[in-house]
mmCIF file of C-alpha atoms in Angstrom:
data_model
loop_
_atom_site.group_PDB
_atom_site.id
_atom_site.type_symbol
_atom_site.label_atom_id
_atom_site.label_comp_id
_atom_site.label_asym_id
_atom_site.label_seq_id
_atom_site.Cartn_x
_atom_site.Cartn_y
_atom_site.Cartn_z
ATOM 1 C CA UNK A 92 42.362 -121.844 65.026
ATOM 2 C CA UNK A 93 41.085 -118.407 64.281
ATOM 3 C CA UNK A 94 37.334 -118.453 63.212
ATOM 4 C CA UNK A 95 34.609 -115.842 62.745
ATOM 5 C CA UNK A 96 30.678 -116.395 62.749
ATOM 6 C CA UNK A 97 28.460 -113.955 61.076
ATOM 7 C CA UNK A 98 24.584 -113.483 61.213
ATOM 8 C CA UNK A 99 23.181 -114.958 58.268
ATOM 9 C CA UNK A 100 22.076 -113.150 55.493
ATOM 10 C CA UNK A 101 20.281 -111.677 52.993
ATOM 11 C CA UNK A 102 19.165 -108.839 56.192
ATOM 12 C CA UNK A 103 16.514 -106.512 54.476
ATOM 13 C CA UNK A 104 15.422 -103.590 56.216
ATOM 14 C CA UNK A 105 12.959 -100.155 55.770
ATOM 15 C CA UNK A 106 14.822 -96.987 56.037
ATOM 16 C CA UNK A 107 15.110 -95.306 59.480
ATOM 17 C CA UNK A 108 15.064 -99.144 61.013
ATOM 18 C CA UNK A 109 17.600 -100.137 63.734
ATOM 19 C CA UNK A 110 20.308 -102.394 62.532
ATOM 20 C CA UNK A 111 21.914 -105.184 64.084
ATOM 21 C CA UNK A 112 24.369 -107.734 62.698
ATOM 22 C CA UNK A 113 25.529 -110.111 64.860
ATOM 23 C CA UNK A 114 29.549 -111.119 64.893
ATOM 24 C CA UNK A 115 31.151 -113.841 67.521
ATOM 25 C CA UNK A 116 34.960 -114.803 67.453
ATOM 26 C CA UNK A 117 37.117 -117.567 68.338
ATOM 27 C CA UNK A 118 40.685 -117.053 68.872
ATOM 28 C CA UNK A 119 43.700 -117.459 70.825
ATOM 29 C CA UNK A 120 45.429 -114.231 72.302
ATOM 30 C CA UNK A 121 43.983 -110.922 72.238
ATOM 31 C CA UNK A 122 42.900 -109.806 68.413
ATOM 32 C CA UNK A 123 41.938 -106.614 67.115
ATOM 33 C CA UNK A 124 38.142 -106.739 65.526
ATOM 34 C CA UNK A 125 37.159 -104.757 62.220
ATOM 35 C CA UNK A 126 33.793 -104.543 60.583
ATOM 36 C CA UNK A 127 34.246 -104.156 56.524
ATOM 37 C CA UNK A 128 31.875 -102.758 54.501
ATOM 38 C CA UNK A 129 31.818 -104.093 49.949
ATOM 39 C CA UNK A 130 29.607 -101.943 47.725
ATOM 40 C CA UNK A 131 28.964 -103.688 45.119
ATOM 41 C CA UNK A 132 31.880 -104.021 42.643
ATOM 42 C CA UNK A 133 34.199 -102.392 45.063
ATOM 43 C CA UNK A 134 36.881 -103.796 47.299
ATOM 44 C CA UNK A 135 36.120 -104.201 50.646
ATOM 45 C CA UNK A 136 36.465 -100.643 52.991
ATOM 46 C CA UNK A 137 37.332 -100.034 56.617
ATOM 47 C CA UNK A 138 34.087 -99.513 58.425
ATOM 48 C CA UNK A 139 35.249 -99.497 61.880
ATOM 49 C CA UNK A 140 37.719 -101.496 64.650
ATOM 50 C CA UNK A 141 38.219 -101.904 68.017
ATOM 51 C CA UNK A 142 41.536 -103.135 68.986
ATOM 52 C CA UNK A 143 41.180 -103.881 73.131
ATOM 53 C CA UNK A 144 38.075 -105.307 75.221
ATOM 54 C CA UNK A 145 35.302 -102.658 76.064
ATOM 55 C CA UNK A 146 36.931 -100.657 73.105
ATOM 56 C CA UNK A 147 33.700 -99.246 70.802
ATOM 57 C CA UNK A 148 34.515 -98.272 67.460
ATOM 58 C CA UNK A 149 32.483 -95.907 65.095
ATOM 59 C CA UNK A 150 31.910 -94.641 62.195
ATOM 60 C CA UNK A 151 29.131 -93.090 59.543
ATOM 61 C CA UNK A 152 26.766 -93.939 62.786
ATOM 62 C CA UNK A 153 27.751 -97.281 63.203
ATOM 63 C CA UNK A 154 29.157 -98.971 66.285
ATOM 64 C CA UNK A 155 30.646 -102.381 67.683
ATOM 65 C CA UNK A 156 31.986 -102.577 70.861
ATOM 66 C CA UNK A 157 34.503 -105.330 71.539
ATOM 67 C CA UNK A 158 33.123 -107.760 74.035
ATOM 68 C CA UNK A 159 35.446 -110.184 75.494
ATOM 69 C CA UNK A 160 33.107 -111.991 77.877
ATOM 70 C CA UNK A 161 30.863 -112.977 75.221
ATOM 71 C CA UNK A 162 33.283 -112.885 72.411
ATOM 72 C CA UNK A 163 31.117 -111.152 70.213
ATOM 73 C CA UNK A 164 31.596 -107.578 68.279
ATOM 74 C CA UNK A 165 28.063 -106.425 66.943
ATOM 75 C CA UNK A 166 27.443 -104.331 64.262
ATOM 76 C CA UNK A 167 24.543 -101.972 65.157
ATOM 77 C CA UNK A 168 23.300 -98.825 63.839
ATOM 78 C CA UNK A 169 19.988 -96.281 65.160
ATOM 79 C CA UNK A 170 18.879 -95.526 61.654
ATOM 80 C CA UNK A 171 19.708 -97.183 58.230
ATOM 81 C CA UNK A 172 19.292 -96.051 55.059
ATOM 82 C CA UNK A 173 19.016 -96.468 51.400
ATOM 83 C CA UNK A 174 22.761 -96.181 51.201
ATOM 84 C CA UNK A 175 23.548 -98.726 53.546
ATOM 85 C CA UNK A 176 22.940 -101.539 51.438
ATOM 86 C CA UNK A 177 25.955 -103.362 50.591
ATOM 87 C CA UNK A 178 27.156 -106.500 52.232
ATOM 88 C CA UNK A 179 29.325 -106.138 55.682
ATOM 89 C CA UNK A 180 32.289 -108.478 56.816
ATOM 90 C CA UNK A 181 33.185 -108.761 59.963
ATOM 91 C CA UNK A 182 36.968 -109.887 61.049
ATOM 92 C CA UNK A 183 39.582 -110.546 63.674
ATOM 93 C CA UNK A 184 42.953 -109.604 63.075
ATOM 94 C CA UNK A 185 46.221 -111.181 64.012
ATOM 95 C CA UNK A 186 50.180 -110.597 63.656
ATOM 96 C CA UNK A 187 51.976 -112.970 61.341
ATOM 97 C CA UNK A 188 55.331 -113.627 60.297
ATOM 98 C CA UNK A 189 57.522 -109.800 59.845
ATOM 99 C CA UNK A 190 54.883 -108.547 61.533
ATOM 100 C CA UNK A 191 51.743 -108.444 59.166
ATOM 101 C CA UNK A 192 48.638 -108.320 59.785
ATOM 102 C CA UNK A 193 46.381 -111.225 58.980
ATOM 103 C CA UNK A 194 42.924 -110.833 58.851
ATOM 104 C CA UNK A 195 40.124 -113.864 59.087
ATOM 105 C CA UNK A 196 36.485 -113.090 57.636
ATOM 106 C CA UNK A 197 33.456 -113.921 58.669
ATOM 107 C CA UNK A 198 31.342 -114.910 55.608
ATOM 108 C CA UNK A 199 29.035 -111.682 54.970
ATOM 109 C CA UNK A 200 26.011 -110.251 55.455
ATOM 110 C CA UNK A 201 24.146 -108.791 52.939
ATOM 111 C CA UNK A 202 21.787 -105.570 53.669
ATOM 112 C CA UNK A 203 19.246 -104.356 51.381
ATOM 113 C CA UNK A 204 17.595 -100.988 53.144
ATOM 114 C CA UNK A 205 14.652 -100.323 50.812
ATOM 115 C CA UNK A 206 12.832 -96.500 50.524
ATOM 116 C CA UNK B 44 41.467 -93.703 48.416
ATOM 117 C CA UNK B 45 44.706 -96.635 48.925
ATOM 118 C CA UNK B 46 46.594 -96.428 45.519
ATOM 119 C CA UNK B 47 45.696 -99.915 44.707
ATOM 120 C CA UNK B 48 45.909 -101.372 41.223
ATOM 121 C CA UNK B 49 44.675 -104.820 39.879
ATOM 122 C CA UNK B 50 45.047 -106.183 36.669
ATOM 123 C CA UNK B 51 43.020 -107.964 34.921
ATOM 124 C CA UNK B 52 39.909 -106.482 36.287
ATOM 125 C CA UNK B 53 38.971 -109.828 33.883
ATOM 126 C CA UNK B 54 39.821 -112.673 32.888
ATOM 127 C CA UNK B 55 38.151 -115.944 31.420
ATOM 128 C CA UNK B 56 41.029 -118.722 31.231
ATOM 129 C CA UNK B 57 40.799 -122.380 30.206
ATOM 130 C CA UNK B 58 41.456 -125.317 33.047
ATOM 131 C CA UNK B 59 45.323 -125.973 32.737
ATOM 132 C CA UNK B 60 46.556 -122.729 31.614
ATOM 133 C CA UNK B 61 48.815 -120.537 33.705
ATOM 134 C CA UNK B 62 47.232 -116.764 34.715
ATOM 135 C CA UNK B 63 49.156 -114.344 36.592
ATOM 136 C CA UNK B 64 47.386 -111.579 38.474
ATOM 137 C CA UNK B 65 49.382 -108.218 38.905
ATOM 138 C CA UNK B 66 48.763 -105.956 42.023
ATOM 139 C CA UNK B 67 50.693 -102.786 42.084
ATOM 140 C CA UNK B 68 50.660 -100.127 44.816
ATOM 141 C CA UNK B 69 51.421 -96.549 45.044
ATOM 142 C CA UNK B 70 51.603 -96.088 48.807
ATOM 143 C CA UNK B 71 55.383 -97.836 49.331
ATOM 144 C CA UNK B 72 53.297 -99.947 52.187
ATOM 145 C CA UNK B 73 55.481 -102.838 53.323
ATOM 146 C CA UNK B 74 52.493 -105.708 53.578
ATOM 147 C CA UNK B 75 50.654 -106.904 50.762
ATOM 148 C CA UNK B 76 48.269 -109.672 50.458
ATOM 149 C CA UNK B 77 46.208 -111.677 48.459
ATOM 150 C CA UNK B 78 42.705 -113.084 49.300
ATOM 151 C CA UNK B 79 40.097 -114.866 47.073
ATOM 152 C CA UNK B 80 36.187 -114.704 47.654
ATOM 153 C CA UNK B 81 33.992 -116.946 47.279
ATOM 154 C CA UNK B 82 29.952 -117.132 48.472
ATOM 155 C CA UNK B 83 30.037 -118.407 51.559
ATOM 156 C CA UNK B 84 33.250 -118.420 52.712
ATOM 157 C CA UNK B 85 33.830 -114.592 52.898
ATOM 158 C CA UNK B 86 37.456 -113.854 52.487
ATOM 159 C CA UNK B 87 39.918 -116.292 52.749
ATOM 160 C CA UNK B 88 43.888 -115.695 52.734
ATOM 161 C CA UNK B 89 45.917 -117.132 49.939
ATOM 162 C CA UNK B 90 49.083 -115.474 50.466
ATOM 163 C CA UNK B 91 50.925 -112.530 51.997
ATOM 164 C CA UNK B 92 54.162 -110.021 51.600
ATOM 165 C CA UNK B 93 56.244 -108.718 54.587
ATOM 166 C CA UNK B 94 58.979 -107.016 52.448
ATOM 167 C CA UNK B 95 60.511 -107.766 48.517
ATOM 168 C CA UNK B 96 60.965 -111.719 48.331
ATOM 169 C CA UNK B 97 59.357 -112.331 52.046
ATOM 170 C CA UNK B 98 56.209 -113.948 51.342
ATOM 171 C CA UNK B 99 54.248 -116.514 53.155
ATOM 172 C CA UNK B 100 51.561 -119.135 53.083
ATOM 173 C CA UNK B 101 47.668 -118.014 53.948
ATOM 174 C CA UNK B 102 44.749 -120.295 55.054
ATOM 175 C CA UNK B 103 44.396 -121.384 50.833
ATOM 176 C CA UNK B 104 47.517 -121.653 49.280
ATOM 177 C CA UNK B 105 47.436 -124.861 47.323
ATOM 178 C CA UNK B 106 47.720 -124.597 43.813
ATOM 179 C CA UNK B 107 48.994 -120.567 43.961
ATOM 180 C CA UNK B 108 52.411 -119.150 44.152
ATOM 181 C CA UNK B 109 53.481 -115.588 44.466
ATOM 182 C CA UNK B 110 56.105 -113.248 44.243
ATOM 183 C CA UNK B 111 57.560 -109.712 45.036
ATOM 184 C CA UNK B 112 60.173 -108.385 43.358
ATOM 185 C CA UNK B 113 59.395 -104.710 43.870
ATOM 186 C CA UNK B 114 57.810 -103.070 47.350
ATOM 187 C CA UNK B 115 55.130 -102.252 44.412
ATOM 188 C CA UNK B 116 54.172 -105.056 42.797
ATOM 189 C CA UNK B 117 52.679 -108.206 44.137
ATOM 190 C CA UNK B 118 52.160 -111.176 41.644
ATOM 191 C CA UNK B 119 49.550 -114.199 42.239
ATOM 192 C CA UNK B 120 50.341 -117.070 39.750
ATOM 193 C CA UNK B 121 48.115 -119.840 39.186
ATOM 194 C CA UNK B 122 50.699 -122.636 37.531
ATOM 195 C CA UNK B 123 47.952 -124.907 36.393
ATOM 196 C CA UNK B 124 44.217 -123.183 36.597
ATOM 197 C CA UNK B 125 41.481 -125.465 37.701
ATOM 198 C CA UNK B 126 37.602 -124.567 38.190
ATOM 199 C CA UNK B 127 37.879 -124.473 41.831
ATOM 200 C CA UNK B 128 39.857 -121.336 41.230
ATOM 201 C CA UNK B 129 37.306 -119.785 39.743
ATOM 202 C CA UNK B 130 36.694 -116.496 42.496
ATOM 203 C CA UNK B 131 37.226 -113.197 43.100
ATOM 204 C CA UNK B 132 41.036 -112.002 43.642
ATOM 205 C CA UNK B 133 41.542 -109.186 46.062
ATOM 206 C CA UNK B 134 44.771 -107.630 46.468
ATOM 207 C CA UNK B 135 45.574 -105.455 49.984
ATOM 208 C CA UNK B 136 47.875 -103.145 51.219
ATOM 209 C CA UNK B 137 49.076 -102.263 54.913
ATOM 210 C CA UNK B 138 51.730 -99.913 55.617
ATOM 211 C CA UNK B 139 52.575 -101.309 59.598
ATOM 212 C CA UNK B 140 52.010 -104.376 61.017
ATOM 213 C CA UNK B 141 50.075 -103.255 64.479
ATOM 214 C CA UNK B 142 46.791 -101.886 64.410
ATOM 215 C CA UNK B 143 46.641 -101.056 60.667
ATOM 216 C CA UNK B 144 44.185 -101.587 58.401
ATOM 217 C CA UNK B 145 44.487 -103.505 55.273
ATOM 218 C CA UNK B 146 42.964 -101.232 52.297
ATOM 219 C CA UNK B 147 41.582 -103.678 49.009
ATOM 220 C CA UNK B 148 41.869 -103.090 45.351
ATOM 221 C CA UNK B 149 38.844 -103.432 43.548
ATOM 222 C CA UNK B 150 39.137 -107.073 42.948
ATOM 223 C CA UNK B 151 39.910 -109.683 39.780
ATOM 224 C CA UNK B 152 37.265 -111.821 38.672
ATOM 225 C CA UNK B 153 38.551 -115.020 37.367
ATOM 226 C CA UNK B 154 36.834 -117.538 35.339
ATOM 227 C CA UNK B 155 38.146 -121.383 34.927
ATOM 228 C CA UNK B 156 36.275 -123.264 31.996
#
């Protein structure tokens, strides 16, 4: 089946520090990759996807490229900060029955960015 | 932001009684899910909505039934709660199946004692 590994957490960084969060899939077929981003108290929000190998998606200075060799879809960003900190979910996606999309979750990562 | 609606925000139940979580959307999307979360496990799927009385089974559907009567309203009933339902309820929309995103409510939290 479908499975998604995340870096552990908790990831605690200074501000202006590079960022990486490691992601790796398994799957059958050819999914599309997201990266989530929950604020705390929030649903989760749409951080970025990539929906074909070698695709890079990006957004707010964040970027993943889609890496079907390795199977992996890193999170990275040049320069963090204070507002960053919230915990990040990354995800493959899949089309199930009528055509929805299914989504499976990594388990989280949490980032604290401190001043 | 997604017009996305969940009610209870919370709720504190006792093992053995029924709940019923409401999710009601704004945007007429056709999909709608729901997903639980739990530490450690990120977000599973419990179950899904193609279209008004299509539904289907997620990865976690034991124990949870749902229905769709309206393209804006998505119910998640728990017949019988039991403390491993105690979690976090997320509802999501999607208005096409391809490449687009699911946008979340703002979550239920749900208490078994």
């Amino acid at each position: 089946g479908n499975s998604v590994t995340q870096m552990e957490g908790p990831v605690t960084l200074s501000e202006e520090a590079f960022l990486t969060i490691n992601c790796t899939y398994t799957a059958t077929g050819y999914p599309s990759l997201f990266w989530y981003v929950q604020y705390p108290g929030e649903g989760l929000q749409l951080l970025l996807k990539a929906t074909k190998a070698d695709d890079k998606g990006s957004n707010k200075g964040f970027e993943a490229t889609y890496r079907k060799e390795t199977t992996s879809f890193h999170l990275e960003k040049g320069s963090v900060q204070v507002s960053d900190s919230a915990v990040y979910f990354c995800a493959l996606g899949t089309i199930s029955s009528g055509s929805a999309r299914q989504l499976t979750f990594g388990s989280g990562t949490q980032l604290t960015v401190l001043p | 932001d997604a017009g996305i609606t969940q009610s209870p925000r919370h709720k504190v139940t006792e093992t053995g009684t029924p709940v019923t979580l409401r999710c009601h959307q704004t945007e007429n999307h056709r999909y709608m899910y729901w997903y639980r979360q739990d530490p450690g496990h990120g977000l599973r799927l419990i179950h899904y909505s193609y279209g008004v009385k299509d539904t289907d089974k997620g990865e976690v559907s034991d124990g949870y039934s749902v229905s769709r009567s309206k393209t804006e309203d998505f119910l998640l009933t728990l017949e019988s709660a039991t403390s491993s339902q105690t979690s976090v309820y997320f509802c999501a929309i999607s208005g096409g199946g391809g490449n687009s995103p699911l946008h979340f409510g703002n979550g239920t939290r749900l208490t078994v004692t």
